[in-house]
Coordinates of C-alpha atoms in Angstrom, one line a residue:
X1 CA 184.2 -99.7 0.7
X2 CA 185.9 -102.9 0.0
X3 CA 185.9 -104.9 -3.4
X4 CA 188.2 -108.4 -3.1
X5 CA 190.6 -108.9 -6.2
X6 CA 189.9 -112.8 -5.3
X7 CA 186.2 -112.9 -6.3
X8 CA 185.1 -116.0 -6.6
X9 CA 183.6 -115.2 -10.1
X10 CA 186.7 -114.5 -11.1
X11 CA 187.2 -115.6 -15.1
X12 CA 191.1 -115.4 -14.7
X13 CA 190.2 -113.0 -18.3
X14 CA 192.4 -109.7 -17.4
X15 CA 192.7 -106.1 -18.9
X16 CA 195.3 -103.9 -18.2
X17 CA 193.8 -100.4 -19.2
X18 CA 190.9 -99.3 -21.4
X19 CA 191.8 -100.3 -25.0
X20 CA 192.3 -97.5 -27.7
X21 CA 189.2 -96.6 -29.5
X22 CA 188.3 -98.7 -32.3
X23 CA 188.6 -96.9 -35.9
X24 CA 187.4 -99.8 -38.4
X25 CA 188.7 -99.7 -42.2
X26 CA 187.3 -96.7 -44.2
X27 CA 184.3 -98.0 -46.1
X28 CA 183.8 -101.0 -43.4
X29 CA 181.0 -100.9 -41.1
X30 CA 182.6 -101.6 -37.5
X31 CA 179.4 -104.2 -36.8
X32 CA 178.2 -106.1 -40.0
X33 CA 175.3 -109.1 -39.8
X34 CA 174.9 -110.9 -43.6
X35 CA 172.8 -113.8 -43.7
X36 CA 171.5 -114.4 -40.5
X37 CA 169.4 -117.1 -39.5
X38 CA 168.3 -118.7 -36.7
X39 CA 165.2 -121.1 -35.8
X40 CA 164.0 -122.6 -32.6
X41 CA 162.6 -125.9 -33.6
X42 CA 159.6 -125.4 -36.1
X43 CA 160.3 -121.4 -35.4
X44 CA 162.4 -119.0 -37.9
X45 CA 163.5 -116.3 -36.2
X46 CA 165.6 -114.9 -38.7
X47 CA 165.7 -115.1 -41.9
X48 CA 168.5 -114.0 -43.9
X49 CA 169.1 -111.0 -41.6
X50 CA 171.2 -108.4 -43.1
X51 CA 172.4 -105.0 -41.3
X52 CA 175.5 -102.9 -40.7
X53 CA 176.4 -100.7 -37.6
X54 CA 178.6 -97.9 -38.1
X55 CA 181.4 -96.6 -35.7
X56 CA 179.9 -94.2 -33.2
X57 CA 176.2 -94.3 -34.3
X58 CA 173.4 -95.6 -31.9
X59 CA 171.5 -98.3 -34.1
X60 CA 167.7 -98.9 -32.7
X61 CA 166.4 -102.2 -33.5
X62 CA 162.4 -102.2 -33.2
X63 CA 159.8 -104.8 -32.9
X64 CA 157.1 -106.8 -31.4
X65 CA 158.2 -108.9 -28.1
X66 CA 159.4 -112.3 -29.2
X67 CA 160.5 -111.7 -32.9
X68 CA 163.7 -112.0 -32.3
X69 CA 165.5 -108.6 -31.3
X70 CA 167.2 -110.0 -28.2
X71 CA 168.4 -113.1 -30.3
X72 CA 170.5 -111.3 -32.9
X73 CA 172.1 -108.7 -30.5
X74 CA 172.9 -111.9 -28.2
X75 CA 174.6 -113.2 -30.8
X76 CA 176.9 -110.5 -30.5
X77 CA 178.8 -111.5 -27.4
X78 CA 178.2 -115.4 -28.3
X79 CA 175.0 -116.0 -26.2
X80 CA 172.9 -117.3 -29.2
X81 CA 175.1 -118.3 -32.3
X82 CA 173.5 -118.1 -35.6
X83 CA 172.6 -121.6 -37.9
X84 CA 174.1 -119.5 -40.5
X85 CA 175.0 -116.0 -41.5
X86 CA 178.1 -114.7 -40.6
X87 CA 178.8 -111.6 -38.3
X88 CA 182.1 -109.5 -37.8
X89 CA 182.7 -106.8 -35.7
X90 CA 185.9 -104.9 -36.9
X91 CA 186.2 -106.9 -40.0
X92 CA 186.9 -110.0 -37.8
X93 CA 184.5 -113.0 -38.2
X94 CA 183.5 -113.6 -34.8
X95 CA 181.0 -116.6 -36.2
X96 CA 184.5 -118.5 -36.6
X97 CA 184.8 -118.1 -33.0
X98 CA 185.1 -122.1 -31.4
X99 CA 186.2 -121.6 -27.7
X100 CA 185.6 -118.5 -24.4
X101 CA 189.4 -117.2 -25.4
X102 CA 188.1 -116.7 -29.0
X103 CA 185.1 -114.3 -27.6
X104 CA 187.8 -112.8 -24.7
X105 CA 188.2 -109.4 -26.3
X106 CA 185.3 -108.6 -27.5
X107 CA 183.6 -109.7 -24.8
X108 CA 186.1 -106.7 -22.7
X109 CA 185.0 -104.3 -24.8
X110 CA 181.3 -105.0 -25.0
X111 CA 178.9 -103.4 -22.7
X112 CA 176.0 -105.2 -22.2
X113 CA 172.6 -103.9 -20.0
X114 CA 170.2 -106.3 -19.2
X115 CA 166.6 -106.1 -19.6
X116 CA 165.4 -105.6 -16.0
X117 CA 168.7 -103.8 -14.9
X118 CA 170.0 -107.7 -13.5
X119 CA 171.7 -106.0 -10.7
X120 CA 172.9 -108.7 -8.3
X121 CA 171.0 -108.4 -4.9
X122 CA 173.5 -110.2 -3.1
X123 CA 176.0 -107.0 -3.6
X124 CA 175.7 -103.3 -2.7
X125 CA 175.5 -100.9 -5.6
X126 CA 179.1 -100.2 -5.5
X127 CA 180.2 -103.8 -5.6
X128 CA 177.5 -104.3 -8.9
X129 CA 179.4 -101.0 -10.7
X130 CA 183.2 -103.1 -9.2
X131 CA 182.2 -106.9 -10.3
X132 CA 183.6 -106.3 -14.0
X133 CA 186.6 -104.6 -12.8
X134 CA 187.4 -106.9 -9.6
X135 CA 186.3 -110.1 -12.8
X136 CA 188.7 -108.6 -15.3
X137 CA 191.1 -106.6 -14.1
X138 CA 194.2 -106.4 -12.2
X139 CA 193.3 -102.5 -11.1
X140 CA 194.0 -101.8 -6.9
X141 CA 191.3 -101.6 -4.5
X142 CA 191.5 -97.5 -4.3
X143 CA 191.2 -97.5 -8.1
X144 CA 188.4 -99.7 -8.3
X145 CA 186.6 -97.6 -5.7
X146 CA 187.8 -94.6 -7.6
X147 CA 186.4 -95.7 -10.7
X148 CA 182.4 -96.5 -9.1
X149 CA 182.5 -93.4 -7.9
X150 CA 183.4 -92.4 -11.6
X151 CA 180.9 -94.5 -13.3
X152 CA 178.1 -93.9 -11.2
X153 CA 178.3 -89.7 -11.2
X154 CA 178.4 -90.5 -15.1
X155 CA 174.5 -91.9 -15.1
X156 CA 173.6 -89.2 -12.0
X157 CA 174.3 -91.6 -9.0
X158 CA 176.4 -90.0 -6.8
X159 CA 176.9 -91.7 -3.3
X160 CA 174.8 -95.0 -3.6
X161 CA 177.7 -96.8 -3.4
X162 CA 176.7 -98.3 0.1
X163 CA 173.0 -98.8 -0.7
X164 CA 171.5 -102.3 -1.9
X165 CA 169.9 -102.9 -5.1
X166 CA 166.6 -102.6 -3.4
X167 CA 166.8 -99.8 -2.1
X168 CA 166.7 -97.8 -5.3
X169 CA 163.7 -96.9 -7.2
X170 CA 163.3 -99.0 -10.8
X171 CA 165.1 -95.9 -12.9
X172 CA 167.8 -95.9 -10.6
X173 CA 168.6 -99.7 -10.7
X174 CA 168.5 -99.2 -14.4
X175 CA 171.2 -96.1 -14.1
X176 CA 173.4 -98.3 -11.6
X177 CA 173.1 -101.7 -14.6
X178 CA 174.4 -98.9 -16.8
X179 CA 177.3 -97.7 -14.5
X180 CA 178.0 -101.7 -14.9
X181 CA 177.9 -101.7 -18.7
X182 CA 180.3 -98.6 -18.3
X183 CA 182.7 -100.6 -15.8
X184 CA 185.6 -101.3 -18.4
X185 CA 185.1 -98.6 -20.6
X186 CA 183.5 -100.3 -23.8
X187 CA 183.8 -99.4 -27.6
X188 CA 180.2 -101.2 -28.0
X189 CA 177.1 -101.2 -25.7
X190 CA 174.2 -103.6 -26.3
X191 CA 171.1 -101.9 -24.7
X192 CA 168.4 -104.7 -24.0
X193 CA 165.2 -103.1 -23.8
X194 CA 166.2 -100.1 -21.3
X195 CA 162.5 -98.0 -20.7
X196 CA 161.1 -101.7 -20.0
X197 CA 158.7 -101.8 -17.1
X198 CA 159.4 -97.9 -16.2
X199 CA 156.8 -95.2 -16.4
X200 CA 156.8 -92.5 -19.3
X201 CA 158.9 -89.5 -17.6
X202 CA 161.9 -92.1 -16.1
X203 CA 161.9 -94.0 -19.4
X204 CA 162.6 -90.3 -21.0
X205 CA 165.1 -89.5 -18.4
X206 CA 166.7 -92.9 -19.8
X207 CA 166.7 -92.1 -22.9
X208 CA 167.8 -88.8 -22.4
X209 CA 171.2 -90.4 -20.3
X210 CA 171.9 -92.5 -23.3
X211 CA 171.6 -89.8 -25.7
X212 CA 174.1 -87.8 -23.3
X213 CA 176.3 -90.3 -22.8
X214 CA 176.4 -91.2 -26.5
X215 CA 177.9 -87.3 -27.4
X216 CA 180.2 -87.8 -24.4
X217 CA 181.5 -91.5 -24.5
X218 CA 180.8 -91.9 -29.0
X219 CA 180.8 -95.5 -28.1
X220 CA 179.2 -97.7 -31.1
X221 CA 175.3 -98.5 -29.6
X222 CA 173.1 -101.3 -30.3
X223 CA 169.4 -100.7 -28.4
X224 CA 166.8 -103.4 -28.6
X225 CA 163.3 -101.9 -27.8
X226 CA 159.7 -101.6 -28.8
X227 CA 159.5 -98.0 -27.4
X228 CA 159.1 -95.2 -29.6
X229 CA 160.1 -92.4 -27.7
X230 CA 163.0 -93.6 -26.8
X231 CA 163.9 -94.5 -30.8
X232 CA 162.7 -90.7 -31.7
X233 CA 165.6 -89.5 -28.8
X234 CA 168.6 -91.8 -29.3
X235 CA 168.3 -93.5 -32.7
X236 CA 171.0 -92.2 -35.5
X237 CA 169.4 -95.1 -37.2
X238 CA 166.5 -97.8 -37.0
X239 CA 165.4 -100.9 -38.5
X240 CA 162.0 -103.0 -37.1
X241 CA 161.7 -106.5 -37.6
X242 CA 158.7 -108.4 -38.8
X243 CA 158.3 -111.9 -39.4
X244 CA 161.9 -112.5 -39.1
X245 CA 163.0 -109.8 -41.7
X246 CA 163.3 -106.3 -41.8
X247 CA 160.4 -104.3 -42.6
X248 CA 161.9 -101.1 -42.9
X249 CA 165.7 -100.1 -42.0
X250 CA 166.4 -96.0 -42.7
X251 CA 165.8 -92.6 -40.0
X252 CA 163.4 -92.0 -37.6
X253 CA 161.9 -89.1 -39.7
X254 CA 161.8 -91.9 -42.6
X255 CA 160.2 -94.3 -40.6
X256 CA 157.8 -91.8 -39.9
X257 CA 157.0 -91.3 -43.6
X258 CA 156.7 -95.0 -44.5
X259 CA 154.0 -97.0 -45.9
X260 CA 154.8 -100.7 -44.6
X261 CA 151.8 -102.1 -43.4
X262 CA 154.0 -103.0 -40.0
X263 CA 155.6 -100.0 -39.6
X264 CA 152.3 -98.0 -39.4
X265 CA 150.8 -100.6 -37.4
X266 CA 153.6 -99.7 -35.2
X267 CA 153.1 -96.1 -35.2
X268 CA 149.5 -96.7 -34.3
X269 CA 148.0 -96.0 -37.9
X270 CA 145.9 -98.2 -39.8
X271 CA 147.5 -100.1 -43.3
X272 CA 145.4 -99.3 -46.3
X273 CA 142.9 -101.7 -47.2
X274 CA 142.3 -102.9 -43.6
X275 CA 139.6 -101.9 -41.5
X276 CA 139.6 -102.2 -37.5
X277 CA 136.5 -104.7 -35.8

């Protein structure tokens, strides 16, 4: 296999080596949102969003499709900044953040999987799991290679390497976006809807690799999804979002227990006082 250390993608952003695991103040959340707002035109998103993410716990964020999930975790790597609010991750206020250098290291140790796995068809498998590495780094060609090989037996893809995109099934182009995400060895991955579009028994084998690789890795996770099972096996924590707030924020064993008209709407129960036509 060959991976060119001249990609024409190239950012000219470099890393050295994997950076030493992040251990935020004691007391301070390693991910805190206060105050977050966003609107598009006539729209509020978010409203005065507030939430903190501690080191090494896998945060869930539920709700309906289109409230706004994907637009606060984007905000994270400086997709989607907010109109006001202000977010640090390791007591740093990333909303100060003007320019690309500002957002360089954070961005290096952010691991981000698309909804839809994003995986570029252009490229074989091996060169997806390389891009970030051959982008970012300064690594040789044999420790590059070494290093697919390395990311893909983490997520159960051993020898696809050679193979498009489209040749794997929809659970497996998921697993090979997540050898991606793993690429540079990140303190924080964003997981964008990962079950979407796959059938019940992948979407548990999913959800079973990111619990694994949660104990293995104890990176810091963010997962946006709507998906239920996959909260019940990965979620330390959970908060769902209604109406641009947070209807409930607490366990999944809370959440169970809870009386919140959207929270049992979500859990397939009817609110009190409201009767089904």
């Amino acid at each position: 296999m060959s991976f060119s250390l001249n990609s024409p993608y190239s950012s000219g952003l470099r890393v050295e080596e994997a950076s030493a695991p992040v251990i935020p103040e004691p007391g301070r959340p390693l991910i805190s949102f206060r105050g977050i707002e966003k609107s598009f035109g006539e729209n509020k998103v978010l409203i005065g969003v507030d939430l903190e993410v501690n080191q090494g716990e896998t945060m869930v964020i539920l709700g309906r499709s289109g409230c706004g999930k994907t637009v606060l975790t984007s905000m994270l790597v400086g997709l989607n900044p907010p109109d006001a609010g202000v977010i640090a991750v390791e007591g740093v206020e990333i909303t100060d953040f003007v320019t690309d250098t500002d957002w360089r290291n954070l961005r290096l140790k952010t691991g981000y999987l698309f909804q839809g796995s994003a995986l570029y068809d252009s490229m074989t498998v091996g060169e997806n799991v390389a891009f970030p590495m051959v982008q970012h780094t300064d690594w040789s060609e044999a420790e590059i290679e070494r290093r697919v090989a390395e990311k893909l037996g983490q997520v159960g893809l051993e020898g696809v390497e050679p193979l498009d995109p489209t040749a794997l099934s929809g659970g497996m182009q998921r697993r090979a976006a997540l050898a991606r995400s793993l690429a540079l060895d990140p303190q924080i991955i964003i997981y964008d809807e990962p079950t979407a579009g796959l059938d019940p028994i992948t979407g548990d084998e999913i959800g079973q690799l990111l619990q694994s690789l949660q104990k293995v890795l104890k990176v810091t996770s963010i997962v946006v999804s709507h998906d239920l099972r996959l909260t019940e096996l990965v979620a330390d924590r959970l908060v769902l979002l209604h109406e641009g707030q947070w209807a409930f924020q607490g366990t999944y064993e809370e959440f169970l227990h809870s009386s919140h008209p959207e929270v049992l709407r979500f859990l397939h129960r009817e609110p009190k006082g409201e009767t089904t036509t």
